[in-house]
Each structure stands twice: as C-alpha cells, then as structure tokens.
Coordinates of C-alpha atoms and ligand atoms in Angstrom, one line a residue:
Chain W
M1 CA -22.3 -23.6 5.3
S2 CA -24.5 -20.9 6.8
E3 CA -27.3 -21.6 9.2
T4 CA -30.8 -22.4 8.2
L5 CA -33.1 -19.4 8.6
L6 CA -36.3 -21.0 7.4
A7 CA -37.3 -24.6 7.2
L8 CA -40.6 -26.1 6.1
E9 CA -41.3 -29.8 7.0
S10 CA -44.1 -31.7 5.3
V11 CA -46.4 -28.7 5.3
E12 CA -49.9 -29.4 4.2
A13 CA -52.4 -26.6 3.7
G14 CA -55.5 -25.7 1.7
Y15 CA -58.6 -23.6 1.3
G16 CA -61.6 -25.1 3.0
D17 CA -61.9 -28.7 1.8
F18 CA -59.5 -28.1 -1.1
Q19 CA -56.0 -29.2 -0.4
A20 CA -53.3 -27.2 -2.2
L21 CA -50.1 -28.3 -0.4
F22 CA -49.3 -32.0 0.0
G23 CA -46.3 -32.0 2.2
V24 CA -43.9 -29.2 1.2
T25 CA -40.4 -29.6 2.6
L26 CA -37.7 -26.9 2.0
E27 CA -34.9 -25.0 3.5
V28 CA -33.7 -21.5 3.2
P29 CA -30.2 -20.8 4.5
E30 CA -29.4 -17.4 6.0
G31 CA -28.2 -14.9 3.5
A32 CA -29.2 -16.9 0.5
V33 CA -31.5 -16.2 -2.4
I34 CA -33.8 -19.2 -3.1
S35 CA -36.3 -19.5 -5.8
L36 CA -39.5 -21.4 -5.9
I37 CA -40.6 -22.4 -9.5
G38 CA -43.5 -24.2 -10.8
A39 CA -46.5 -24.1 -13.1
N40 CA -49.8 -22.1 -12.5
G41 CA -51.6 -23.5 -9.6
A42 CA -48.7 -25.6 -8.3
G43 CA -49.0 -24.1 -4.9
K44 CA -46.2 -21.5 -4.9
T45 CA -48.3 -18.6 -3.6
T46 CA -49.9 -20.9 -1.0
T47 CA -46.5 -21.8 0.3
L48 CA -45.6 -18.2 0.8
R49 CA -49.0 -17.5 2.5
V50 CA -48.4 -20.3 4.9
I51 CA -44.9 -19.0 5.7
S52 CA -46.2 -15.4 6.4
G53 CA -49.1 -16.6 8.4
L54 CA -51.9 -15.6 6.1
L55 CA -52.9 -19.2 5.9
R56 CA -52.5 -21.7 8.7
P57 CA -51.0 -25.1 7.8
K58 CA -53.1 -28.2 8.4
S59 CA -50.1 -30.1 9.4
G60 CA -46.3 -30.0 9.3
T61 CA -44.0 -27.5 10.9
I62 CA -42.5 -24.2 9.8
R63 CA -39.3 -23.2 11.7
F64 CA -37.9 -19.7 11.6
R65 CA -34.5 -19.4 13.4
G66 CA -35.3 -22.8 14.8
E67 CA -38.6 -21.7 16.4
D68 CA -41.9 -23.2 15.3
I69 CA -43.9 -20.4 13.8
S70 CA -46.7 -22.4 12.2
R71 CA -49.3 -21.0 14.6
V72 CA -48.1 -17.4 14.5
K73 CA -50.5 -14.9 12.9
A74 CA -49.6 -12.8 9.9
H75 CA -49.5 -9.5 11.7
E76 CA -47.1 -10.9 14.2
M77 CA -44.8 -12.3 11.6
V78 CA -43.7 -8.9 10.4
E79 CA -42.4 -8.0 13.9
R80 CA -40.4 -11.3 13.8
G81 CA -38.7 -10.3 10.7
I82 CA -40.6 -11.8 7.8
S83 CA -41.9 -9.5 5.1
H84 CA -44.2 -10.8 2.4
V85 CA -44.5 -8.9 -0.9
P86 CA -47.6 -10.5 -2.3
E87 CA -48.5 -11.5 -5.8
G88 CA -50.0 -8.6 -7.8
R89 CA -48.3 -5.9 -5.6
Q90 CA -51.4 -5.3 -3.3
L91 CA -50.6 -1.6 -2.7
F92 CA -52.9 0.8 -0.9
P93 CA -54.1 2.3 -4.2
H94 CA -55.4 5.7 -2.9
M95 CA -52.4 6.5 -0.8
S96 CA -49.2 8.2 -1.9
V97 CA -46.0 6.3 -2.4
E98 CA -44.7 7.7 0.8
E99 CA -47.7 6.6 2.8
N100 CA -47.5 3.1 1.4
L101 CA -43.9 3.0 2.5
A102 CA -44.8 4.4 5.9
L103 CA -47.2 1.5 6.5
G104 CA -44.4 -0.9 5.8
A105 CA -42.8 0.4 9.0
Y106 CA -46.0 0.0 11.0
V107 CA -44.7 -2.4 13.6
P108 CA -43.2 -1.1 16.9
R109 CA -39.7 -2.4 16.0
T110 CA -39.4 -0.1 13.0
R111 CA -41.9 2.7 13.6
P112 CA -39.5 5.0 15.5
R113 CA -37.1 4.9 12.5
L114 CA -39.7 5.8 9.9
K115 CA -38.0 8.8 8.4
K116 CA -34.6 7.1 8.1
L117 CA -36.1 4.0 6.6
I118 CA -38.0 5.9 4.0
A119 CA -34.8 7.7 3.1
E120 CA -33.1 4.4 2.7
Q121 CA -35.7 3.1 0.3
F122 CA -35.5 6.3 -1.8
A123 CA -31.7 5.8 -2.0
L124 CA -32.3 2.3 -3.2
F125 CA -35.1 3.3 -5.6
P126 CA -34.4 6.9 -6.7
K127 CA -37.3 6.7 -9.1
L128 CA -39.7 6.4 -6.1
A129 CA -38.2 9.5 -4.5
E130 CA -39.3 11.6 -7.5
R131 CA -42.8 10.1 -7.2
R132 CA -43.1 10.2 -3.4
S133 CA -46.4 12.2 -3.5
Q134 CA -47.9 10.3 -6.4
I135 CA -51.0 8.2 -5.6
A136 CA -49.9 4.5 -5.8
G137 CA -52.7 3.4 -8.0
T138 CA -51.6 5.8 -10.8
L139 CA -48.0 4.4 -11.0
S140 CA -46.8 2.2 -13.8
G141 CA -46.6 -1.5 -13.2
G142 CA -42.8 -1.4 -12.7
E143 CA -43.0 1.5 -10.3
Q144 CA -45.8 -0.3 -8.3
Q145 CA -43.6 -3.4 -8.0
M146 CA -40.8 -1.2 -6.7
V147 CA -43.1 0.3 -4.1
A148 CA -44.3 -3.1 -3.1
I149 CA -40.7 -4.3 -2.6
A150 CA -39.6 -1.1 -0.8
R151 CA -42.7 -1.3 1.4
G152 CA -41.6 -4.8 2.4
L153 CA -38.1 -3.6 3.1
M154 CA -39.4 -0.9 5.4
A155 CA -40.0 -3.6 8.1
Q156 CA -36.2 -4.4 7.9
P157 CA -36.9 -8.1 7.4
S158 CA -34.4 -10.8 7.8
L159 CA -36.5 -12.8 5.3
L160 CA -38.1 -11.3 2.3
L161 CA -40.8 -13.3 0.5
L162 CA -41.3 -12.1 -3.1
D163 CA -44.3 -13.5 -5.1
E164 CA -43.8 -13.1 -8.8
P165 CA -42.2 -9.6 -8.9
S166 CA -42.0 -9.8 -12.7
L167 CA -45.7 -10.4 -13.2
G168 CA -47.1 -8.3 -16.0
L169 CA -43.9 -6.3 -16.6
A170 CA -42.1 -5.6 -19.8
P171 CA -38.7 -7.4 -20.2
K172 CA -36.7 -4.3 -19.7
V173 CA -38.6 -3.4 -16.5
V174 CA -38.2 -7.0 -15.3
D175 CA -34.4 -6.6 -15.6
E176 CA -34.6 -3.4 -13.6
V177 CA -36.6 -5.1 -10.8
F178 CA -34.3 -8.1 -10.7
E179 CA -31.3 -5.8 -10.5
K180 CA -32.9 -4.2 -7.4
I181 CA -33.6 -7.6 -5.8
R182 CA -29.9 -8.5 -6.4
E183 CA -29.0 -5.3 -4.6
V184 CA -31.3 -6.0 -1.7
A185 CA -29.8 -9.5 -1.4
R186 CA -26.3 -8.0 -1.3
T187 CA -27.3 -6.1 1.8
G188 CA -27.7 -9.4 3.6
V189 CA -31.4 -9.9 3.4
T190 CA -32.4 -13.5 2.8
V191 CA -34.8 -13.8 -0.1
L192 CA -37.3 -16.5 -1.1
I193 CA -38.6 -15.6 -4.5
V194 CA -41.5 -17.2 -6.5
E195 CA -41.0 -16.9 -10.2
Q196 CA -42.6 -18.1 -13.4
N197 CA -39.8 -16.4 -15.2
V198 CA -37.6 -19.3 -14.5
V199 CA -34.4 -18.1 -16.1
D200 CA -34.5 -14.7 -14.4
G201 CA -35.5 -16.3 -11.1
L202 CA -32.7 -18.8 -11.1
S203 CA -30.1 -16.3 -12.5
I204 CA -30.3 -14.3 -9.2
S205 CA -30.7 -17.3 -6.9
D206 CA -28.3 -19.6 -5.2
A207 CA -30.6 -22.5 -5.3
G208 CA -34.2 -23.4 -6.2
Y209 CA -37.1 -25.7 -5.6
V210 CA -39.5 -27.0 -8.2
V211 CA -43.1 -27.3 -7.0
E212 CA -45.7 -29.4 -8.7
N213 CA -49.2 -30.2 -7.5
G214 CA -48.5 -29.0 -4.1
A215 CA -45.2 -30.7 -3.4
V216 CA -41.5 -30.2 -4.1
V217 CA -40.4 -32.5 -6.9
L218 CA -36.9 -31.3 -7.5
S219 CA -34.3 -29.1 -5.8
G220 CA -30.7 -28.1 -6.3
S221 CA -28.4 -25.3 -7.0
S222 CA -29.4 -22.8 -9.7
K223 CA -26.7 -24.2 -12.0
E224 CA -28.0 -27.8 -11.5
L225 CA -31.6 -26.8 -12.1
M226 CA -30.7 -24.8 -15.3
A227 CA -28.9 -27.9 -16.6
N228 CA -31.6 -30.3 -15.6
E229 CA -33.4 -31.9 -18.5
Q230 CA -36.8 -31.9 -16.8
V231 CA -36.6 -28.2 -15.9
R232 CA -35.3 -27.3 -19.4
A233 CA -38.2 -29.2 -21.0
A234 CA -41.0 -28.0 -18.7
Y235 CA -40.0 -24.4 -17.9
L236 CA -37.5 -23.2 -20.4
G237 CA -39.2 -24.7 -23.4
L238 CA -35.9 -26.3 -24.6
Chain T
M1 CA -90.1 35.7 2.0
D2 CA -87.2 38.1 2.0
F3 CA -83.5 37.5 1.7
F4 CA -82.7 37.7 5.4
T5 CA -85.3 35.1 6.3
T6 CA -83.6 32.7 3.9
L7 CA -80.2 33.6 5.1
Q8 CA -81.3 33.0 8.7
A9 CA -82.6 29.5 7.6
V10 CA -79.2 28.8 5.9
V11 CA -77.3 29.8 9.0
N12 CA -79.6 27.6 11.2
G13 CA -79.1 24.8 8.7
V14 CA -75.3 25.0 8.9
L15 CA -75.4 25.0 12.7
T16 CA -77.6 21.9 12.7
G17 CA -75.7 20.4 9.8
A18 CA -72.4 20.5 11.8
L19 CA -73.9 18.0 14.3
Y20 CA -75.3 15.9 11.4
A21 CA -71.8 16.0 10.0
L22 CA -70.3 14.6 13.2
V23 CA -72.8 11.7 13.3
G24 CA -72.2 11.0 9.6
M25 CA -68.4 11.0 10.0
G26 CA -68.6 8.4 12.6
M27 CA -70.8 6.2 10.4
A28 CA -68.5 6.7 7.4
L29 CA -65.5 5.8 9.5
I30 CA -67.1 2.6 10.6
F31 CA -68.2 1.7 7.1
G32 CA -64.9 2.6 5.6
V33 CA -62.8 0.5 7.9
M34 CA -65.0 -2.5 8.4
R35 CA -67.7 -2.5 5.7
I36 CA -70.4 -2.5 8.3
V37 CA -73.4 -0.2 8.0
N38 CA -73.9 0.5 11.6
F39 CA -77.7 0.5 12.0
A40 CA -77.1 1.1 15.8
H41 CA -75.4 4.5 15.1
G42 CA -78.3 6.7 16.1
T43 CA -78.8 4.5 19.2
F44 CA -75.2 5.2 20.3
M45 CA -76.0 8.9 19.8
M46 CA -79.1 8.5 22.0
L47 CA -77.0 6.7 24.6
G48 CA -74.6 9.6 24.5
M49 CA -77.5 12.0 25.1
Y50 CA -78.7 10.0 28.1
A51 CA -75.2 9.8 29.6
T52 CA -74.9 13.6 29.2
Y53 CA -78.4 14.0 30.7
V54 CA -77.5 11.9 33.8
L55 CA -74.3 13.8 34.3
F56 CA -76.3 17.0 34.1
V57 CA -79.1 16.0 36.5
Q58 CA -76.9 14.1 39.0
A59 CA -73.6 16.0 38.9
H60 CA -74.8 19.3 37.4
V61 CA -72.2 19.3 34.7
V62 CA -73.3 21.0 31.5
P63 CA -72.9 19.1 28.3
Y64 CA -70.2 21.4 27.0
Y65 CA -68.0 20.2 29.9
S66 CA -69.2 16.6 30.2
F67 CA -68.9 15.6 26.5
P68 CA -65.2 14.4 26.7
L69 CA -66.1 12.0 29.5
V70 CA -69.2 10.8 27.5
A71 CA -67.0 10.4 24.4
L72 CA -64.4 8.3 26.4
G73 CA -67.1 6.1 27.9
M74 CA -68.8 5.5 24.6
Y75 CA -65.5 4.8 23.0
G76 CA -65.0 2.0 25.6
L77 CA -68.5 0.7 25.0
G78 CA -67.9 0.7 21.2
Y79 CA -64.6 -1.2 21.6
L80 CA -66.2 -3.8 23.8
I81 CA -69.2 -4.2 21.5
Y82 CA -66.9 -4.8 18.6
M83 CA -64.8 -7.3 20.4
A84 CA -67.7 -9.2 21.9
L85 CA -70.3 -9.1 19.1
L86 CA -69.0 -7.9 15.8
R87 CA -65.7 -9.7 15.8
P88 CA -67.3 -13.2 16.0
I89 CA -69.3 -12.5 12.8
H90 CA -66.3 -11.1 11.0
G91 CA -66.4 -12.2 7.3
Q92 CA -70.0 -13.3 7.3
S93 CA -72.6 -11.9 5.0
D94 CA -73.7 -8.3 5.0
F95 CA -77.1 -9.5 6.1
M96 CA -75.8 -10.9 9.3
Q97 CA -74.1 -7.6 10.1
I98 CA -77.2 -5.6 9.4
L99 CA -79.3 -7.9 11.6
L100 CA -76.7 -7.7 14.4
T101 CA -76.3 -3.9 14.4
L102 CA -80.1 -3.5 14.2
G103 CA -80.4 -6.0 17.1
I104 CA -77.8 -4.1 19.2
G105 CA -79.7 -0.9 18.5
L106 CA -83.1 -2.4 19.6
A107 CA -81.7 -4.0 22.7
I108 CA -80.0 -0.8 23.9
T109 CA -83.1 1.3 23.1
D110 CA -85.3 -1.1 25.1
A111 CA -82.8 -1.2 28.0
I112 CA -82.9 2.6 28.1
Q113 CA -86.7 2.6 28.1
L114 CA -86.7 0.2 30.9
V115 CA -84.4 2.3 33.1
F116 CA -85.6 5.8 32.2
G117 CA -89.1 5.2 30.9
A118 CA -90.5 6.6 27.7
D119 CA -91.0 10.1 28.9
Y120 CA -89.5 13.1 27.2
H121 CA -86.8 15.0 29.0
Q122 CA -85.2 18.4 28.5
I123 CA -82.5 20.2 30.3
N124 CA -82.2 23.8 31.1
F125 CA -79.3 26.1 32.0
P126 CA -78.7 29.9 31.6
L127 CA -76.8 29.8 28.4
L128 CA -79.9 28.5 26.6
E129 CA -81.6 31.8 26.9
K130 CA -78.8 33.8 25.3
N131 CA -78.8 34.9 21.7
L132 CA -76.1 36.3 19.5
H133 CA -76.8 38.9 16.9
L134 CA -74.9 38.9 13.6
G135 CA -75.6 42.2 12.1
S136 CA -79.2 43.5 12.5
H137 CA -81.0 40.6 10.8
I138 CA -79.4 37.3 11.8
T139 CA -79.8 35.9 15.3
V140 CA -78.3 32.7 16.6
N141 CA -79.0 30.9 19.8
A142 CA -75.9 30.6 21.9
P143 CA -75.9 26.8 22.5
W144 CA -75.9 26.3 18.8
V145 CA -72.8 28.4 18.4
V146 CA -71.0 26.5 21.1
S147 CA -72.0 23.2 19.7
F148 CA -70.9 24.3 16.2
G149 CA -67.5 25.2 17.6
I150 CA -67.1 21.9 19.4
A151 CA -68.3 19.9 16.4
L152 CA -65.8 21.8 14.2
V153 CA -62.9 21.0 16.5
T154 CA -64.0 17.4 17.0
G155 CA -64.6 16.8 13.3
G156 CA -61.3 18.5 12.4
G157 CA -59.4 16.5 15.0
L158 CA -60.9 13.3 13.7
Y159 CA -59.9 14.2 10.1
F160 CA -56.3 15.0 11.3
F161 CA -56.2 11.7 13.2
V162 CA -57.3 9.7 10.2
M163 CA -55.0 11.4 7.7
H164 CA -51.9 12.1 9.6
T165 CA -51.3 9.4 12.2
M166 CA -50.1 5.9 11.9
S167 CA -53.3 4.7 13.5
G168 CA -55.4 6.5 10.9
R169 CA -53.1 5.2 8.2
A170 CA -53.7 1.7 9.4
A171 CA -57.5 2.3 9.3
R172 CA -57.3 3.6 5.7
A173 CA -55.0 0.7 4.8
I174 CA -57.7 -1.8 5.9
A175 CA -60.3 0.2 4.0
Q176 CA -58.2 0.2 0.8
N177 CA -56.8 -3.3 0.9
R178 CA -57.8 -5.6 3.7
Y179 CA -55.7 -8.5 2.3
A180 CA -52.5 -6.5 2.4
A181 CA -53.0 -4.8 5.8
P182 CA -51.9 -7.8 8.0
L183 CA -48.8 -8.0 5.9
M184 CA -47.8 -4.6 7.3
G185 CA -48.2 -6.0 10.8
I186 CA -51.6 -4.5 11.3
H187 CA -53.8 -6.4 13.8
L188 CA -57.1 -6.2 11.9
H189 CA -59.4 -6.7 14.9
R190 CA -57.6 -4.4 17.2
V191 CA -57.6 -1.5 14.7
Q192 CA -61.2 -2.2 13.8
A193 CA -62.3 -2.2 17.4
F194 CA -60.4 1.1 18.0
W195 CA -62.1 2.8 15.0
F196 CA -65.5 1.4 15.8
G197 CA -65.1 2.8 19.3
L198 CA -64.1 6.2 17.8
G199 CA -67.0 6.2 15.3
V200 CA -69.4 5.4 18.1
S201 CA -67.9 8.2 20.3
A202 CA -68.3 10.7 17.4
A203 CA -72.0 9.9 17.4
A204 CA -72.1 10.3 21.2
V205 CA -70.4 13.7 21.1
A206 CA -73.1 14.8 18.6
G207 CA -75.6 13.5 21.1
S208 CA -74.1 15.5 24.0
L209 CA -74.2 18.7 21.9
L210 CA -77.7 18.1 20.8
L211 CA -79.1 17.5 24.2
P212 CA -79.5 21.1 25.2
V213 CA -81.5 22.0 22.1
F214 CA -83.5 18.8 21.6
Y215 CA -86.0 16.5 23.4
L216 CA -84.7 13.3 24.9
Y217 CA -86.6 10.0 24.7
P218 CA -85.5 6.4 24.0
G219 CA -86.3 6.4 20.3
V220 CA -84.6 9.7 19.6
G221 CA -81.7 8.0 17.8
D222 CA -83.7 6.3 15.1
Q223 CA -84.2 9.4 12.9
F224 CA -80.4 10.0 13.2
T225 CA -79.5 6.5 12.0
L226 CA -81.5 7.3 8.9
K227 CA -79.9 10.7 8.5
A228 CA -76.4 9.3 9.1
F229 CA -77.2 6.7 6.4
V230 CA -78.3 9.4 4.0
I231 CA -75.2 11.5 4.7
V232 CA -72.9 8.6 4.3
V233 CA -74.5 7.7 0.9
L234 CA -74.3 11.3 -0.2
G235 CA -70.7 11.6 1.0
G236 CA -69.5 8.6 -0.9
M237 CA -69.8 5.8 1.8
E238 CA -66.3 5.9 3.2
S239 CA -65.1 9.4 2.8
I240 CA -65.2 11.3 6.1
V241 CA -64.8 14.7 4.3
G242 CA -67.6 13.7 2.1
A243 CA -69.7 12.9 5.1
A244 CA -68.9 16.2 6.8
M245 CA -69.9 18.2 3.7
A246 CA -73.0 16.0 3.2
G247 CA -74.0 16.6 6.8
V248 CA -73.9 20.3 6.5
L249 CA -75.7 20.2 3.2
L250 CA -78.5 18.0 4.7
G251 CA -78.8 20.5 7.6
V252 CA -79.2 23.4 5.1
V253 CA -81.7 21.6 2.9
E254 CA -83.8 20.5 5.8
S255 CA -83.8 24.0 7.2
L256 CA -84.8 25.6 3.9
T257 CA -87.5 22.9 3.3
S258 CA -89.0 23.7 6.7
L259 CA -89.0 27.3 5.9
Y260 CA -90.7 27.1 2.5
W261 CA -92.8 24.0 2.8
G262 CA -93.2 23.4 6.5
N263 CA -91.5 21.2 9.1
E264 CA -93.3 18.0 8.1
W265 CA -91.6 17.9 4.8
A266 CA -88.0 17.8 6.1
L267 CA -87.9 14.0 6.5
A268 CA -89.5 13.4 3.1
V269 CA -86.7 15.5 1.6
D270 CA -84.1 13.4 3.3
F271 CA -85.5 10.4 1.5
A272 CA -85.8 12.2 -1.8
I273 CA -82.2 13.2 -1.7
F274 CA -81.2 9.7 -0.8
L275 CA -83.0 8.1 -3.7
L276 CA -81.8 10.7 -6.1
V277 CA -78.2 10.2 -5.1
L278 CA -78.4 6.4 -5.2
S279 CA -79.9 6.4 -8.7
L280 CA -77.8 9.1 -10.2
R281 CA -74.4 8.5 -8.7
P282 CA -74.0 5.3 -6.7
S283 CA -70.7 6.4 -5.3
G284 CA -72.1 9.6 -3.7
I285 CA -71.7 13.2 -4.7
F286 CA -68.6 14.0 -2.8
G287 CA -67.0 10.6 -2.9
R288 CA -64.5 9.5 -5.4
Q289 CA -65.9 7.4 -8.2
K290 CA -64.4 3.9 -7.9
A291 CA -64.2 1.3 -10.5
Ligands
LIG1 N1 -58.4 -18.4 -2.0 C1 -58.4 -19.7 -2.6 N2 -59.5 -20.4 -2.4 C2 -59.6 -21.7 -3.0 N3 -58.6 -22.2 -3.7 C3 -57.5 -21.5 -3.9 C4 -57.3 -20.2 -3.3 N4 -56.1 -19.7 -3.6 C5 -55.5 -20.7 -4.4 N5 -56.3 -21.8 -4.5 C6 -56.0 -23.0 -5.2 O1 -54.8 -23.6 -4.7 C7 -54.0 -24.1 -5.7 C8 -52.6 -23.5 -5.5 O2 -52.7 -22.1 -5.8 P1 -51.5 -21.1 -5.7 O3 -52.1 -19.8 -5.8 O4 -50.7 -21.5 -4.6 O5 -50.7 -21.4 -7.1 P2 -49.5 -20.7 -7.6 O6 -48.4 -21.8 -7.8 O7 -49.1 -19.5 -6.9 O8 -50.0 -20.4 -9.1 P3 -49.7 -19.1 -10.0 O9 -48.4 -19.3 -10.7 O10 -50.8 -19.1 -11.0 O11 -49.7 -17.9 -9.1 C9 -54.7 -23.8 -7.0 O12 -55.4 -25.0 -7.4 C10 -55.7 -22.7 -6.7 O13 -56.8 -22.8 -7.5
LIG2 MG1 -49.1 -17.5 -7.3

C-alpha cells in the first residue's frame, strides 16, 4: 500500500455562522485518483477550499505528507505542492492562454522553468498550443477547462484538486477532459476530483467518498461504490 | 485666432497632459489592482513636490536628477501606508475606503502645512529661462520638454512592467479574478502593497516634474486628485493605457478651453467631460466595455 499523501480528520468549516462541514474525514494515498461525490450543497467544494487554504477549518486537522497544514494560507499551499483547479474554471478572462498558464508557475519553485513547463502543457494539450494567443474569456467551455487544468499543472503539484471539471460541458467534451485527467494521473500526480458526473468520476478513480450534508457517509473502491445500492439509487438513477 | 495659435495651445496641452497621464496611470493602477479609488492621490503628488523642493533648496539638486530618489521614497511610503492602514480594512465597504483615503490625504496635507506653512513656493534654475523653437511659430519652454521626456519614459516603463513581467501579471491577475489569484500562489497583500507603492510613486514623479513650472502650496494636490479621477473615469477605470490617453486628452482640452474661453473655464470643462462620460459610457471612452 502506498503512503498517505493527504489526510483530513474531523474537519469542520463554514462561512460566518453557517456551518458547511460537520467533521469530514478522508484519506488520499500518494499516486491515487480519488473522487468526492455528493449532491448539490453537500460540501464538496468547501472541502477542497479547506484543503487548499482558501477557507480555514474551525476544527480538525489536515495533514499533507504528515505535516499539519490546516493553518497554511492559500498562496503558500501552491509552493508546497497543492494545486486547486476551482469550480467554474476561474481563468483570468482578459489574458491570453499563455499568460494564464504563466501565472500557474508564479511561485519561486517553478518560475525559473516557465518556458519548459508551458511547452509541457502544450504537449499534453495540443489544442491549447494552437490557441496560445487567444484571450481566455473567448475560448469554448472545454478549452477553458483545459486551460484551468493546465494552469494548475504549471505549479508541478504533487496533489491536484479538481472541482467539477465536467461542469457545463457536452458529453463528448467531458470524455476528452477525463481522458486528459487520466493522462495526468499516469504521470504520477495524485488527484482528488469532485464530480457530479458520478459514473465518469468513478470510472477514472481508484476509490471515492460520498459526501452528504457536510460529512462523509460512504467510502470504498470505485468498484464497490458503483455496485452499492445507495449510490446507484441516489446518483446513478438506477 | 489663427492656426498657429491653436497649434501652440495643442502642443502646450500635450506637454501638460503627459504629466496628467502619469498621475492618472498611478490612480488607474491602484484602482485596477485593489478596487480603491485613491482620494489621497493628489496629496501624494503634492508630497512628491515638497520632497523635490526640499532636495532642491537643501541639497541643490534639480528635480530632473532628484525624481528617482523621490520616487523611491514615495514608493516606500505607499507600501507602508498600504500595510498599516489599507490592509486592515481589506474587504470592507467602498465607503470605508473612501473615508480612509480622504482622511490620509487630509492628515498629510495638514502635516505639510504645519511644517512648511501655507506659503506659496517656487524654484528657479537656469533651464527655466530656455525656450525651444519648433519652426518659426511654435515655442516650447525647455522644462516642459524635459518633463515630457521623463514622463514618457516613466509611463512607458510602467506599461512594460505591468504587461511583461510576472509582477505585472500578478497585479492584472488580481484585477481580473481576485478569487483565483491566491490559487496561483499570489500573496494578495504583498502584491497590492507593491502596486499601491508604485501608483503613489508615479504620482510623486509627476509632482517632481511639475514643481519647476508650478506653484507649491499644501493644497496643490487637491485639483490633481479631481483630475486623476476624471482621467481614470475617461480611461475606463482600470486601463493604464486608457488613463495615459485620457490624461493627454484632458491636457489638450484644458489648454484649448483656456485659449478660447479663458483660464477660469478649464476646471468647469473637467467636470463637464466627467459627467458626459459617466452618463454616456460608464466604462470610459478608452476602456473595454465589460459585461
Ligand atoms: N461563500 C459562501 N457563503 C455562504 N455559504 C456558502 C458559501 N459557499 C458555499 N456555501 C454553503 O455551504 C454549503 C456547501 O456548499 P459547497 O459549495 O461546498 O457545496 P458543493 O457540494 O460543492 O455543491 P455543488 O455540487 O452545487 O457545487 C451549501 O449549503 C452552500 O450554500
Ligand atoms: Mg461545488
């Protein structure tokens, strides 16, 4: 069994007085692809925000490579090796594709290798190479998602957090995006992916966690979850 | 009035406008990166003028040599003011930020009045007497030509820095999507403090350049805060290129207004342009229209 890269233990968090997470516990082994599934408002995005430091947990611990990172700020998390590709892409809309990618390598660890890293992304996403000078806001949804993922990879993360990469994309484009994620995972990057698209999400994952009302209610290998009656009824409509 | 008189006014307007452009670019930068309308902007320009004045009177350094030092000092002051005063109210209402920058402006102006008194000052050195003749009809005063050159280089440098360095990219990233910026590893407050300092020092450089051709008194900055605001609105709020063009345009319009209607109308025209732009095209004339 490989080592644990990320571990959340009884993490509680919220927005002001509103509590969104009621003790989330989960583990992400190094090199794995893990998915987080759950209904709208379950707390999936909040979980990712807590991991990447955008939101500070009220209690509980988050360990990354064994080290408690629950107080580390978002901008320091990138340097440590966690890239968060947020829900809704969140590109810099008036900048070119290339500039969006360049910002992904902002931290001192990667900045000196800017050119080489951009070339790597273009090799992985040849479509983006053709559109390197295009303004990000004018790209199609699928292309924007590719830029968002590539921008996250520019920081050479050891953990990539993906929040609903299939959001608003046509089925064919979703397949394309998932194929790319599979390719990324094959290079050894650990991936934690949030998906509403449960079948697609689990199909590229080793294991998954089901989140409901701010807590993990079910976990298991992707195979187990796909076979689980509860999951089939609630998320697969079977 | 003949063609050459008008042309002369346009040339004068462009020369003045270059300094307006520098002041406006500083304000546009600050607004773009941190959504703060800096109502102390003219005050910082005034402070730059006084610093230049002190260096001239005490150390006999002319503004064209002392401005880099003034710029550096004012950058430091801007950085400190951001960290000490603006950072703590980060995320609070626009109203708070308006009150705070207004308050900073008033406090600095009063402090200057306390130290230097309310008297008018002017400096004098040989270059001020020199004139350059362009053809047989157009004459320009030498200090204006020098200040135009320095403003051009400073403004151009600022533009290059914003567009082609990682630091400038980080500033634009914050301006375009402040939620995503930290996810790139961008330290919001450090970058904002840096660009606030730079915006302040752009205003101070304009102050240094204006000192030889203007009167100095504690309230001199106020009219420039207004002008900078007009320029930034004209230029599309956060576009520094827009601000630069709007600055030159304002200089020319003011100059032509003075020529045809008299000096006293220049300020009224500032206001008129301002209201016109706000009502016709809220995103500015040169700015990109945003949804
Ligand atoms: N900025 C915020 N301020 C206040 N409440 C919020 C905020 N963001 C999320 N919430 C609330 O926290 C809860 C969890 O939201 P979260 O975004 O984590 O859900 P999610 O599982 O990602 O849902 P979705 O699938 O719709 O993206 C929801 O009830 C939501 O309304
Ligand atoms: Mg979500």
